[in-house]
Amino acid sequence: MTGRHPDLARGGTEMTESQSRSVGTAAVDQALADLSEGEKVWAGLSLAERGRLLDRVHELTVAHAQEWVDAAAGIKGLSAASPLRGEEWMSGPYAVATATALLSASVAKLARGESPLAGADFGTAPGGRTTVQVLPLSVYDRLLLSGFSAEVWLEPGVDGATARREAGLAQRDPSRTAGVGAVLGAGNITSIAPLDTLYELIAHNRVVALKLNPITDPLLPVLTKVLDPFIAIGAVRILTGGADVGSYLVQHDLVDHVHMTGSALTHDAIVFGTGEEGARRKAAGDPILDKEISSELGGVSPTVVLPGEWSRADIEFQAEHLATQRLHNNGYNCVASQVVVLSAQWPQREEFLAALRAAIDRAPARPAYYPGSDDRVAKATTTYPDAERLGGGARVLVSGLRPEQFPPLLETEYFAPVLGVIELPSTGAEFATQAAAVANEQFVGTLGVNVIAHPHTIRDLGGDFDAMLENLRYGTIAVNAWTGVGYLSAAATWGAFPGHTLEDVQSGIGIVHNALLIDRSERTVVRGPFRPSPRSLLHGEMSISPKPPWFVTNRTASTTGRLLTGFAGDPSWMRLPALFASALRG
């Protein structure tokens, strides 16, 4: 993305690349000079004043939500009538509206001398861990996400009293700022860049130079409006440009910290450089970057399907669920499921695969807007020439593999509509143990893993199921849900499993979101209902949730997403009837 920028032309003459670079670097210099002064203003603000800034961003997000969604849909080639616009509502303004509301509530508690975890529900998890319930947090959560829950598992040895005492992170001492942070925004999900900016400001007390991914440059006008309260005081500056501008920014003497969302290859280029010299530096542990970097880098996400006795309706719903895990945003998600892990001994294996094939094939068509998508699809079909082409040839399903054929699928993040299936020769508790081991040891990345299991299977496995969750080394684990629900849950943590290094970065270092400002978290575990309502109630699951609005086949997703965003801006019982009516028609 380092080519010329025709929009920078003067007097009808296109700028040369060197002129464009000069303009970009001058903009970086000015932005960082502004932020150096803005840090002083930020340091002088009280917690109450910071809370009011968050409240204003919350209001502006909802006020400009339609403009946001229109810009995002334009980038992704979605028509005004497409239900797929629901993805842009929910993963764009809705995510930022819910995050700002909860961050403001946490800052308000700190201003009153309370912990953000005052009143939180604590529990226990395998290995003697303490957990914090982060979903549901209100009666509205219990209604709108009925049957869904999430808990943050704290690091072993951290108890509830310690968590309450340490919550608040850098806002426990707001006058002690941490310099200037550079945030390199993502090009796929439009809430990532503003959410990462807010997390730098609040969790780390750093003012922010946000560099947009060139794919999302059309969002510049609306993001400038939404983040204006922080821009106005010099705490945020938004930059555009290609890789040359990003490189100049992260290496700048006035930048104290870098946070990026992207690929491990981009991370390594920033930290160690490129080519043979970059490889040598990485091997020697000799970075060229002279400051700390945090990152969220994706990976190859598995979905483990535990064998059980399923009805035909269960099979069709979960096949549609899995198709969504891959095809949401056309597969351009860092946590899109790429590989299904099945038991070769499951009697319903072929029936499930047939339903999965049909669900992928009938999912709505959409443009392959993300750069390089077609090349990555072609690479998958070259590696696996027997792969099936579905959805008019735009999607790829790889199945029937021998174990020696697994590695490319488990080690290459295709970031495209490519889904693979691998089978393990075991069942029951042995399969759960084997699947966890394969996910940990053979898959690249540790961002998210999904587990689909019939409630009876979970009950029958008992402690073996708990051990499986404990053993999975992933930052977010979703049971009968998609890990994307964890992304959308503002109080949940989001990031790789802790412990990665610059030399072996996997899915990254550090976390974001975490609106309760919890310290020393280890992972988030999300749970959802195995069946949608009303079948859930008929089978004893206490959930009234219909087909989730993030399903790619949800017919009213756009309307439901718009209504959810409005509700996030102004929660009210009066808004619920229309919301429920739209959700039920999905």
Coordinates of C-alpha atoms in Angstrom, one line a residue:
M1 CA 0.0 0.0 0.0
T2 CA 2.9 2.3 -0.6
G3 CA 2.0 3.6 -4.1
R4 CA 1.1 7.1 -5.2
H5 CA -1.7 9.1 -3.7
P6 CA -3.7 10.9 -6.4
D7 CA -5.8 12.7 -3.8
L8 CA -2.6 14.6 -2.9
A9 CA -2.2 16.1 -6.3
R10 CA -1.7 19.9 -6.6
G11 CA -2.8 22.0 -9.5
G12 CA -4.0 19.0 -11.4
T13 CA -0.5 17.3 -11.3
E14 CA -0.1 14.1 -9.4
M15 CA 2.5 14.2 -6.7
T16 CA 5.6 12.0 -7.1
E17 CA 6.1 9.3 -4.5
S18 CA 8.9 11.3 -2.9
Q19 CA 6.7 14.4 -2.6
S20 CA 3.9 12.3 -1.1
R21 CA 6.3 10.8 1.4
S22 CA 7.5 14.3 2.3
V23 CA 4.0 15.5 2.9
G24 CA 3.3 12.4 5.0
T25 CA 6.4 12.7 7.2
A26 CA 5.7 16.4 7.7
A27 CA 2.2 15.5 8.9
V28 CA 3.7 13.0 11.3
D29 CA 6.2 15.6 12.7
Q30 CA 3.4 18.1 13.3
A31 CA 1.0 15.5 14.8
L32 CA 3.7 14.3 17.3
A33 CA 4.6 17.9 18.2
D34 CA 0.9 18.5 18.9
L35 CA 0.7 15.4 21.0
S36 CA 3.8 16.3 23.0
E37 CA 1.9 19.4 24.1
G38 CA -1.4 17.6 24.4
E39 CA 0.1 15.1 26.9
K40 CA 0.5 18.0 29.3
V41 CA -3.2 18.9 28.9
W42 CA -4.2 15.2 29.3
A43 CA -2.1 14.9 32.5
G44 CA -3.9 17.8 34.0
L45 CA -7.4 16.4 33.5
S46 CA -9.3 15.0 36.4
L47 CA -10.9 11.6 36.2
A48 CA -14.3 13.3 36.0
E49 CA -13.2 15.4 33.1
R50 CA -11.8 12.3 31.3
G51 CA -15.2 10.6 31.9
R52 CA -17.0 13.5 30.3
L53 CA -14.7 13.2 27.2
L54 CA -15.6 9.5 27.0
D55 CA -19.3 10.3 27.3
R56 CA -19.0 12.8 24.5
V57 CA -17.3 10.3 22.2
H58 CA -20.1 7.9 23.1
E59 CA -22.7 10.4 22.0
L60 CA -20.9 11.3 18.8
T61 CA -20.4 7.6 17.9
V62 CA -24.2 7.1 17.9
A63 CA -24.9 10.4 16.3
H64 CA -22.6 9.6 13.3
A65 CA -23.3 5.9 13.2
Q66 CA -25.1 6.0 9.9
E67 CA -22.3 7.9 8.3
W68 CA -19.8 5.4 9.7
V69 CA -21.7 2.4 8.4
D70 CA -22.2 4.0 4.9
A71 CA -18.5 4.6 4.7
A72 CA -17.6 1.0 5.8
A73 CA -20.2 -0.5 3.4
G74 CA -18.7 1.6 0.6
I75 CA -15.2 0.1 1.3
K76 CA -16.7 -3.4 1.4
G77 CA -19.0 -3.1 -1.6
L78 CA -22.2 -3.7 0.3
S79 CA -25.4 -2.3 -1.2
A80 CA -27.8 -0.2 0.8
A81 CA -30.3 -3.1 1.0
S82 CA -27.8 -5.8 2.0
P83 CA -28.5 -7.5 5.4
L84 CA -24.7 -7.9 5.6
R85 CA -24.5 -4.2 6.6
G86 CA -25.5 -5.5 10.0
E87 CA -21.8 -6.6 10.4
E88 CA -20.8 -3.0 9.9
W89 CA -23.3 -1.7 12.5
M90 CA -22.3 -4.3 15.2
S91 CA -18.5 -4.4 14.6
G92 CA -18.3 -0.6 14.0
P93 CA -20.3 2.0 15.9
Y94 CA -22.0 -0.5 18.2
A95 CA -18.7 -1.8 19.5
V96 CA -17.4 1.7 20.2
A97 CA -20.6 2.9 21.8
T98 CA -20.7 0.0 24.3
A99 CA -17.0 0.4 25.0
T100 CA -17.1 4.1 25.7
A101 CA -20.1 3.7 28.0
L102 CA -18.3 1.0 30.1
L103 CA -15.0 2.8 30.1
S104 CA -16.8 5.9 31.3
A105 CA -18.4 3.9 34.1
S106 CA -15.0 2.5 35.2
V107 CA -13.5 6.0 35.3
A108 CA -16.5 7.3 37.2
K109 CA -15.9 4.6 39.9
L110 CA -12.3 5.5 40.2
A111 CA -13.2 9.2 40.6
R112 CA -15.4 8.1 43.5
G113 CA -12.6 6.2 45.1
E114 CA -14.0 2.9 44.1
S115 CA -12.6 0.0 42.1
P116 CA -14.0 -0.6 38.6
L117 CA -14.6 -4.1 40.0
A118 CA -16.7 -2.9 42.9
G119 CA -19.9 -5.1 42.8
A120 CA -18.4 -7.5 40.3
D121 CA -19.2 -11.2 40.5
F122 CA -16.2 -13.4 41.1
G123 CA -16.0 -17.2 40.6
T124 CA -13.5 -20.0 40.2
A125 CA -12.1 -21.8 37.2
P126 CA -9.9 -24.9 36.8
G127 CA -6.4 -24.7 38.2
G128 CA -7.5 -22.7 41.2
R129 CA -8.0 -19.6 39.1
T130 CA -10.3 -16.7 40.0
T131 CA -12.8 -15.4 37.4
V132 CA -14.6 -12.1 36.9
Q133 CA -18.0 -12.2 35.2
V134 CA -18.0 -9.6 32.4
L135 CA -21.2 -10.6 30.6
P136 CA -24.0 -10.1 31.5
L137 CA -23.4 -6.9 33.4
S138 CA -27.0 -5.6 33.4
V139 CA -30.6 -6.7 33.0
Y140 CA -30.4 -5.4 29.4
D141 CA -27.5 -7.8 28.7
R142 CA -29.6 -10.7 30.1
L143 CA -32.4 -9.8 27.7
L144 CA -30.5 -8.9 24.6
L145 CA -27.9 -11.6 24.9
S146 CA -30.0 -14.2 26.7
G147 CA -28.0 -17.3 27.3
F148 CA -24.7 -15.8 26.5
S149 CA -22.1 -15.2 29.2
A150 CA -18.4 -14.3 29.5
E151 CA -15.8 -14.4 32.2
V152 CA -12.2 -13.3 32.5
W153 CA -9.9 -15.8 34.0
L154 CA -7.2 -14.1 36.1
E155 CA -3.6 -15.3 36.2
P156 CA -3.1 -18.2 38.6
G157 CA -2.6 -16.9 42.1
V158 CA -4.6 -13.6 41.7
D159 CA -7.6 -13.6 44.0
G160 CA -10.7 -11.4 44.0
A161 CA -9.4 -8.9 46.6
T162 CA -6.2 -8.4 44.6
A163 CA -8.1 -7.9 41.4
R164 CA -10.4 -5.3 43.0
R165 CA -7.4 -3.5 44.4
E166 CA -5.4 -3.5 41.2
A167 CA -8.2 -2.7 38.7
G168 CA -8.0 0.7 37.1
L169 CA -4.5 0.3 35.5
A170 CA -3.0 3.6 34.6
Q171 CA -6.0 5.6 35.7
R172 CA -5.2 4.8 39.3
D173 CA -2.6 7.6 38.9
P174 CA -4.0 9.8 36.0
S175 CA -1.4 12.6 36.3
R176 CA 1.4 10.1 35.5
T177 CA 1.2 9.9 31.8
A178 CA 3.2 7.5 29.6
G179 CA 4.2 9.6 26.6
V180 CA 3.0 9.2 23.0
G181 CA 1.7 6.0 21.6
A182 CA 1.5 5.1 17.9
V183 CA -1.4 3.0 16.9
L184 CA -1.3 1.3 13.5
G185 CA -5.0 0.6 12.7
A186 CA -6.4 -2.5 11.1
G187 CA -7.9 -2.6 7.6
N188 CA -10.8 -5.1 8.2
I189 CA -13.0 -4.3 11.2
T190 CA -13.7 -0.6 11.5
S191 CA -13.9 -0.4 15.3
I192 CA -10.4 -1.8 15.9
A193 CA -8.6 1.5 15.4
P194 CA -10.8 3.7 17.6
L195 CA -11.0 1.0 20.3
D196 CA -7.2 0.6 20.4
T197 CA -6.9 4.4 20.6
L198 CA -9.2 4.6 23.5
Y199 CA -7.4 1.7 25.3
E200 CA -4.1 3.5 24.9
L201 CA -5.6 6.6 26.3
I202 CA -7.3 5.1 29.3
A203 CA -5.5 1.8 30.2
H204 CA -2.0 3.1 29.5
N205 CA -2.5 6.9 29.9
R206 CA -0.8 7.6 26.6
V207 CA -1.8 10.2 24.0
V208 CA -2.2 8.7 20.6
A209 CA -1.1 9.1 17.0
L210 CA -3.5 6.9 15.1
K211 CA -2.3 5.8 11.7
L212 CA -5.2 4.5 9.6
N213 CA -4.8 1.5 7.4
P214 CA -5.1 2.8 3.8
I215 CA -8.1 0.5 3.2
T216 CA -10.0 2.5 5.8
D217 CA -9.0 6.0 4.7
P218 CA -12.6 6.7 3.7
L219 CA -13.5 6.5 7.4
L220 CA -11.2 9.5 8.2
P221 CA -14.1 12.1 8.1
V222 CA -16.3 10.2 10.5
L223 CA -13.6 9.1 12.9
T224 CA -12.4 12.6 13.1
K225 CA -15.9 13.6 14.2
V226 CA -16.2 10.8 16.6
L227 CA -12.8 11.3 18.3
D228 CA -13.1 15.1 18.2
P229 CA -13.2 15.5 22.0
F230 CA -9.8 14.0 22.3
I231 CA -8.5 15.6 19.1
A232 CA -9.6 19.1 20.4
I233 CA -7.4 18.8 23.5
G234 CA -4.4 17.4 21.6
A235 CA -4.6 13.9 23.0
V236 CA -5.3 12.3 19.6
R237 CA -4.1 12.9 16.1
I238 CA -5.2 10.8 13.1
L239 CA -2.8 10.2 10.2
T240 CA -3.1 8.6 6.8
G241 CA -0.6 7.3 4.3
G242 CA 1.2 4.2 3.2
A243 CA 3.7 1.9 4.8
D244 CA 6.4 4.6 4.5
V245 CA 4.4 7.0 6.7
G246 CA 3.8 4.2 9.2
S247 CA 7.5 3.3 9.3
Y248 CA 8.5 6.9 9.8
L249 CA 5.9 7.2 12.6
V250 CA 7.0 4.1 14.6
Q251 CA 10.7 5.0 14.4
H252 CA 10.1 8.6 15.4
D253 CA 12.0 9.8 18.5
L254 CA 8.8 11.4 19.9
V255 CA 7.0 8.0 20.0
D256 CA 7.3 6.0 23.2
H257 CA 5.2 2.9 22.4
V258 CA 3.8 1.2 19.4
H259 CA 0.6 -0.8 19.2
M260 CA -0.4 -2.6 15.9
T261 CA -3.0 -4.9 14.5
G262 CA -2.1 -6.9 11.5
S263 CA 0.1 -9.9 10.6
A264 CA 3.1 -11.4 12.2
L265 CA 5.1 -10.6 9.0
T266 CA 4.3 -6.9 9.4
H267 CA 5.2 -7.1 13.1
D268 CA 8.5 -8.6 12.3
A269 CA 9.2 -6.0 9.6
I270 CA 8.6 -3.2 12.1
V271 CA 10.6 -4.9 14.9
F272 CA 13.5 -6.5 13.0
G273 CA 13.4 -5.1 9.5
T274 CA 12.9 -7.0 6.2
G275 CA 14.8 -9.4 4.0
E276 CA 17.9 -11.3 5.0
E277 CA 19.0 -8.6 7.4
G278 CA 15.7 -8.7 9.2
A279 CA 15.8 -12.5 9.5
R280 CA 19.3 -12.3 10.9
R281 CA 18.3 -9.7 13.5
K282 CA 15.2 -11.8 14.5
A283 CA 17.4 -14.9 14.9
A284 CA 19.8 -12.9 17.0
G285 CA 17.1 -11.2 19.1
D286 CA 18.4 -7.8 17.9
P287 CA 15.5 -5.5 17.1
I288 CA 15.8 -2.3 15.2
L289 CA 12.8 -0.9 17.1
D290 CA 14.0 1.0 20.2
K291 CA 10.7 1.0 22.0
E292 CA 8.1 -1.4 23.4
I293 CA 5.5 -2.8 21.0
S294 CA 2.1 -4.5 21.8
S295 CA 0.2 -6.3 19.1
E296 CA -2.9 -8.3 18.0
L297 CA -1.9 -10.4 15.1
G298 CA -4.5 -13.1 14.4
G299 CA -3.5 -16.6 13.5
V300 CA -5.2 -19.8 12.4
S301 CA -8.3 -20.3 14.6
P302 CA -9.7 -23.7 15.2
T303 CA -13.3 -24.8 15.9
V304 CA -13.4 -28.1 17.8
V305 CA -16.7 -30.0 17.4
L306 CA -17.1 -32.5 20.1
P307 CA -19.0 -35.6 19.0
G308 CA -22.4 -36.2 20.4
E309 CA -26.0 -37.2 19.5
W310 CA -27.5 -34.2 17.6
S311 CA -30.9 -33.7 16.0
R312 CA -31.2 -32.7 12.4
A313 CA -32.0 -29.1 13.5
D314 CA -28.9 -29.0 15.7
I315 CA -26.7 -30.1 12.8
E316 CA -28.1 -27.4 10.5
F317 CA -27.9 -24.6 13.1
Q318 CA -24.4 -25.4 14.1
A319 CA -23.3 -25.8 10.4
E320 CA -24.7 -22.3 9.8
H321 CA -22.9 -21.1 13.0
L322 CA -19.6 -22.5 11.8
A323 CA -20.1 -21.0 8.3
T324 CA -20.6 -17.6 10.0
Q325 CA -17.4 -18.1 12.0
R326 CA -15.5 -18.3 8.7
L327 CA -17.5 -16.1 6.4
H328 CA -18.3 -13.1 8.6
N329 CA -16.7 -10.1 6.8
N330 CA -15.9 -12.6 4.1
G331 CA -13.2 -14.3 6.3
Y332 CA -11.2 -11.1 6.7
N333 CA -11.2 -11.4 10.5
C334 CA -8.2 -12.1 12.7
V335 CA -10.3 -14.6 14.6
A336 CA -12.2 -16.2 11.7
S337 CA -12.4 -19.9 12.1
Q338 CA -10.1 -21.5 9.5
V339 CA -10.1 -25.2 10.5
V340 CA -12.8 -27.5 11.9
V341 CA -11.5 -30.3 14.1
L342 CA -13.8 -33.4 14.0
S343 CA -13.8 -36.9 15.4
A344 CA -13.3 -39.5 12.6
Q345 CA -15.4 -41.8 14.8
W346 CA -18.4 -39.5 15.1
P347 CA -21.4 -41.3 13.5
Q348 CA -22.9 -38.0 12.4
R349 CA -19.7 -36.7 10.8
E350 CA -20.8 -37.1 7.2
E351 CA -24.2 -35.6 7.9
F352 CA -22.6 -32.6 9.6
L353 CA -20.1 -32.1 6.7
A354 CA -22.9 -32.1 4.2
A355 CA -24.8 -29.5 6.2
L356 CA -21.6 -27.4 6.5
R357 CA -21.0 -27.6 2.8
A358 CA -24.6 -26.5 2.1
A359 CA -24.3 -23.6 4.6
I360 CA -21.1 -22.3 3.0
D361 CA -22.5 -22.7 -0.5
R362 CA -25.8 -20.7 0.2
A363 CA -24.2 -17.9 2.3
P364 CA -24.8 -14.5 0.6
A365 CA -22.4 -13.5 -2.1
R366 CA -20.2 -10.5 -1.4
P367 CA -17.2 -8.7 -3.0
A368 CA -13.6 -9.9 -2.1
Y369 CA -12.7 -6.4 -1.1
Y370 CA -9.6 -7.1 1.0
P371 CA -6.3 -6.8 -1.0
G372 CA -4.7 -10.1 -1.9
S373 CA -7.9 -12.2 -1.2
D374 CA -8.1 -13.9 -4.6
D375 CA -4.4 -14.7 -4.4
R376 CA -4.7 -16.4 -1.0
V377 CA -7.7 -18.4 -2.3
A378 CA -5.6 -19.5 -5.3
K379 CA -2.8 -20.4 -3.0
A380 CA -5.1 -22.7 -0.9
T381 CA -6.4 -24.4 -4.0
T382 CA -2.9 -24.9 -5.3
T383 CA -1.8 -26.5 -2.1
Y384 CA -5.0 -28.6 -1.9
P385 CA -6.0 -29.3 -5.6
D386 CA -8.9 -31.5 -4.4
A387 CA -10.6 -28.7 -2.5
E388 CA -14.2 -27.9 -3.2
R389 CA -15.2 -24.5 -4.7
L390 CA -18.5 -23.4 -3.3
G391 CA -20.6 -20.2 -3.4
G392 CA -20.1 -19.8 -7.1
G393 CA -16.5 -20.6 -6.8
A394 CA -15.7 -17.8 -4.4
R395 CA -15.2 -20.1 -1.3
V396 CA -13.0 -23.0 -0.6
L397 CA -13.7 -26.1 1.6
V398 CA -10.7 -28.4 2.2
S399 CA -11.6 -31.8 3.7
G400 CA -10.6 -35.5 3.5
L401 CA -7.0 -34.8 4.5
R402 CA -4.4 -37.2 5.7
P403 CA -2.4 -36.1 8.8
E404 CA 0.7 -35.4 6.7
Q405 CA -1.5 -32.9 4.7
F406 CA -2.5 -30.9 7.8
P407 CA 0.5 -28.5 8.2
P408 CA -0.1 -25.9 5.5
L409 CA -3.7 -25.5 6.6
L410 CA -2.7 -25.1 10.3
E411 CA 0.2 -22.8 9.7
T412 CA -1.0 -20.4 7.0
E413 CA -3.6 -17.7 7.9
Y414 CA -5.4 -17.4 4.6
F415 CA -7.5 -14.3 5.7
A416 CA -10.0 -15.2 3.0
P417 CA -13.1 -17.5 2.6
V418 CA -11.1 -20.7 3.0
L419 CA -12.2 -23.3 5.5
G420 CA -10.5 -26.6 6.2
V421 CA -11.6 -29.8 8.0
I422 CA -9.3 -32.2 9.8
E423 CA -10.2 -35.4 11.6
L424 CA -8.7 -37.0 14.6
P425 CA -8.9 -40.8 15.3
S426 CA -10.6 -40.6 18.8
T427 CA -13.8 -39.9 20.6
G428 CA -15.1 -38.9 24.0
A429 CA -12.7 -37.6 26.6
E430 CA -9.8 -38.8 24.5
F431 CA -10.9 -36.7 21.6
A432 CA -11.2 -33.6 23.8
T433 CA -7.7 -34.1 25.1
Q434 CA -6.3 -34.8 21.7
A435 CA -8.0 -31.8 20.1
A436 CA -6.7 -29.5 22.7
A437 CA -3.2 -30.8 22.2
V438 CA -3.4 -30.4 18.4
A439 CA -4.8 -26.9 18.8
N440 CA -2.0 -25.9 21.1
E441 CA 0.9 -27.5 19.4
Q442 CA 0.2 -27.5 15.7
F443 CA -1.9 -24.4 15.0
V444 CA -0.2 -21.0 14.5
G445 CA -1.5 -18.3 16.8
T446 CA -3.3 -18.2 20.1
L447 CA -6.0 -15.5 19.6
G448 CA -9.2 -17.5 19.7
V449 CA -10.6 -21.1 19.7
N450 CA -14.2 -22.2 19.4
V451 CA -15.7 -25.3 21.0
I452 CA -19.1 -26.7 19.9
A453 CA -20.6 -29.3 22.1
H454 CA -24.1 -30.6 22.9
P455 CA -25.0 -29.8 26.5
H456 CA -25.3 -33.5 27.3
T457 CA -21.7 -34.0 26.0
I458 CA -20.5 -31.3 28.2
R459 CA -22.3 -32.8 31.2
D460 CA -21.0 -36.3 30.5
L461 CA -17.4 -35.2 30.0
G462 CA -17.6 -33.3 33.3
G463 CA -14.1 -32.7 34.6
D464 CA -12.6 -33.7 31.3
F465 CA -14.4 -30.8 29.6
D466 CA -13.1 -28.4 32.3
A467 CA -9.6 -29.7 31.8
M468 CA -9.9 -29.1 28.0
L469 CA -10.7 -25.5 28.6
E470 CA -7.9 -25.1 31.1
N471 CA -5.4 -26.7 28.7
L472 CA -6.4 -24.6 25.6
R473 CA -3.8 -21.8 25.4
Y474 CA -5.9 -19.1 23.7
G475 CA -6.7 -15.6 24.6
T476 CA -10.4 -16.2 24.0
I477 CA -12.3 -19.5 24.2
A478 CA -15.9 -19.6 23.0
V479 CA -18.1 -22.5 24.0
N480 CA -21.2 -22.8 21.7
A481 CA -20.5 -19.3 20.6
W482 CA -18.1 -17.5 18.3
T483 CA -15.0 -15.8 19.7
G484 CA -16.2 -12.7 17.9
V485 CA -18.7 -12.3 20.8
G486 CA -15.7 -11.8 23.0
Y487 CA -14.5 -9.1 20.7
L488 CA -17.9 -7.3 20.9
S489 CA -18.1 -7.7 24.8
A490 CA -16.5 -4.4 26.0
A491 CA -15.6 -5.7 29.4
A492 CA -13.9 -8.8 28.0
T493 CA -10.2 -8.9 27.4
W494 CA -9.0 -9.3 23.8
G495 CA -5.6 -10.5 22.7
A496 CA -3.3 -13.4 22.4
F497 CA -2.7 -15.9 25.2
P498 CA 0.1 -14.3 27.4
G499 CA 3.7 -15.2 27.2
H500 CA 4.7 -14.6 23.6
T501 CA 8.0 -12.9 22.8
L502 CA 9.2 -10.6 20.0
E503 CA 11.1 -13.5 18.4
D504 CA 8.0 -15.8 18.6
V505 CA 5.1 -13.4 18.6
Q506 CA 2.3 -15.7 17.4
S507 CA -0.9 -13.8 17.9
G508 CA 0.7 -10.8 19.6
I509 CA 1.7 -9.3 22.9
G510 CA -0.7 -7.6 25.3
I511 CA -4.5 -7.1 25.4
V512 CA -7.0 -4.4 24.5
H513 CA -10.7 -3.7 25.2
N514 CA -10.9 -4.7 28.9
A515 CA -13.2 -1.8 29.9
L516 CA -13.2 -2.9 33.5
L517 CA -9.5 -2.2 33.5
I518 CA -8.6 -5.6 35.0
D519 CA -5.0 -6.2 35.7
R520 CA -3.2 -9.6 35.3
S521 CA -5.8 -11.3 33.2
E522 CA -5.1 -14.6 31.4
R523 CA -8.0 -15.2 29.0
T524 CA -11.7 -14.7 28.4
V525 CA -14.1 -17.6 28.2
V526 CA -17.4 -17.0 26.3
R527 CA -20.4 -19.3 26.5
G528 CA -23.6 -19.4 24.4
P529 CA -26.7 -21.5 23.9
F530 CA -26.4 -24.7 21.8
R531 CA -29.8 -24.0 20.2
P532 CA -31.7 -20.8 19.3
S533 CA -35.0 -20.0 20.8
P534 CA -37.6 -21.5 20.9
R535 CA -35.8 -24.9 20.6
S536 CA -33.5 -23.9 23.5
L537 CA -36.4 -23.6 25.9
L538 CA -37.9 -26.8 24.7
H539 CA -34.7 -28.6 25.5
G540 CA -34.1 -27.0 28.9
E541 CA -31.6 -24.2 27.9
M542 CA -32.5 -21.0 29.7
S543 CA -32.1 -18.8 26.6
I544 CA -34.6 -16.7 24.6
S545 CA -32.0 -15.7 21.9
P546 CA -33.1 -16.4 18.4
K547 CA -30.7 -16.7 15.5
P548 CA -27.9 -14.3 16.4
P549 CA -27.8 -11.1 14.3
W550 CA -24.1 -11.7 13.4
F551 CA -25.0 -14.9 11.5
V552 CA -24.3 -14.3 7.8
T553 CA -27.7 -15.7 6.9
N554 CA -29.6 -13.4 9.3
R555 CA -32.2 -11.6 7.1
T556 CA -32.7 -8.6 9.4
A557 CA -29.1 -8.2 10.6
S558 CA -28.8 -4.6 9.2
T559 CA -32.0 -3.4 11.0
T560 CA -31.1 -5.2 14.2
G561 CA -27.6 -3.8 14.1
R562 CA -28.9 -0.3 13.7
L563 CA -31.4 -0.7 16.5
L564 CA -28.8 -2.2 18.8
T565 CA -26.5 0.8 18.1
G566 CA -29.4 3.2 19.0
F567 CA -30.1 1.2 22.1
A568 CA -26.4 1.4 23.1
G569 CA -26.6 5.1 22.8
D570 CA -29.8 5.4 24.9
P571 CA -30.7 2.2 26.7
S572 CA -34.5 2.2 27.3
W573 CA -37.2 -0.3 27.8
M574 CA -39.1 1.6 25.1
R575 CA -36.6 0.6 22.5
L576 CA -36.8 -3.2 23.3
P577 CA -40.0 -4.1 21.4
A578 CA -38.7 -3.0 18.0
L579 CA -35.4 -4.6 18.7
F580 CA -36.9 -8.0 19.6
A581 CA -39.3 -7.8 16.7
S582 CA -36.4 -7.3 14.3
A583 CA -34.3 -10.0 15.9
L584 CA -37.1 -12.6 15.8
R585 CA -37.5 -12.0 12.1
G586 CA -33.9 -12.8 11.4

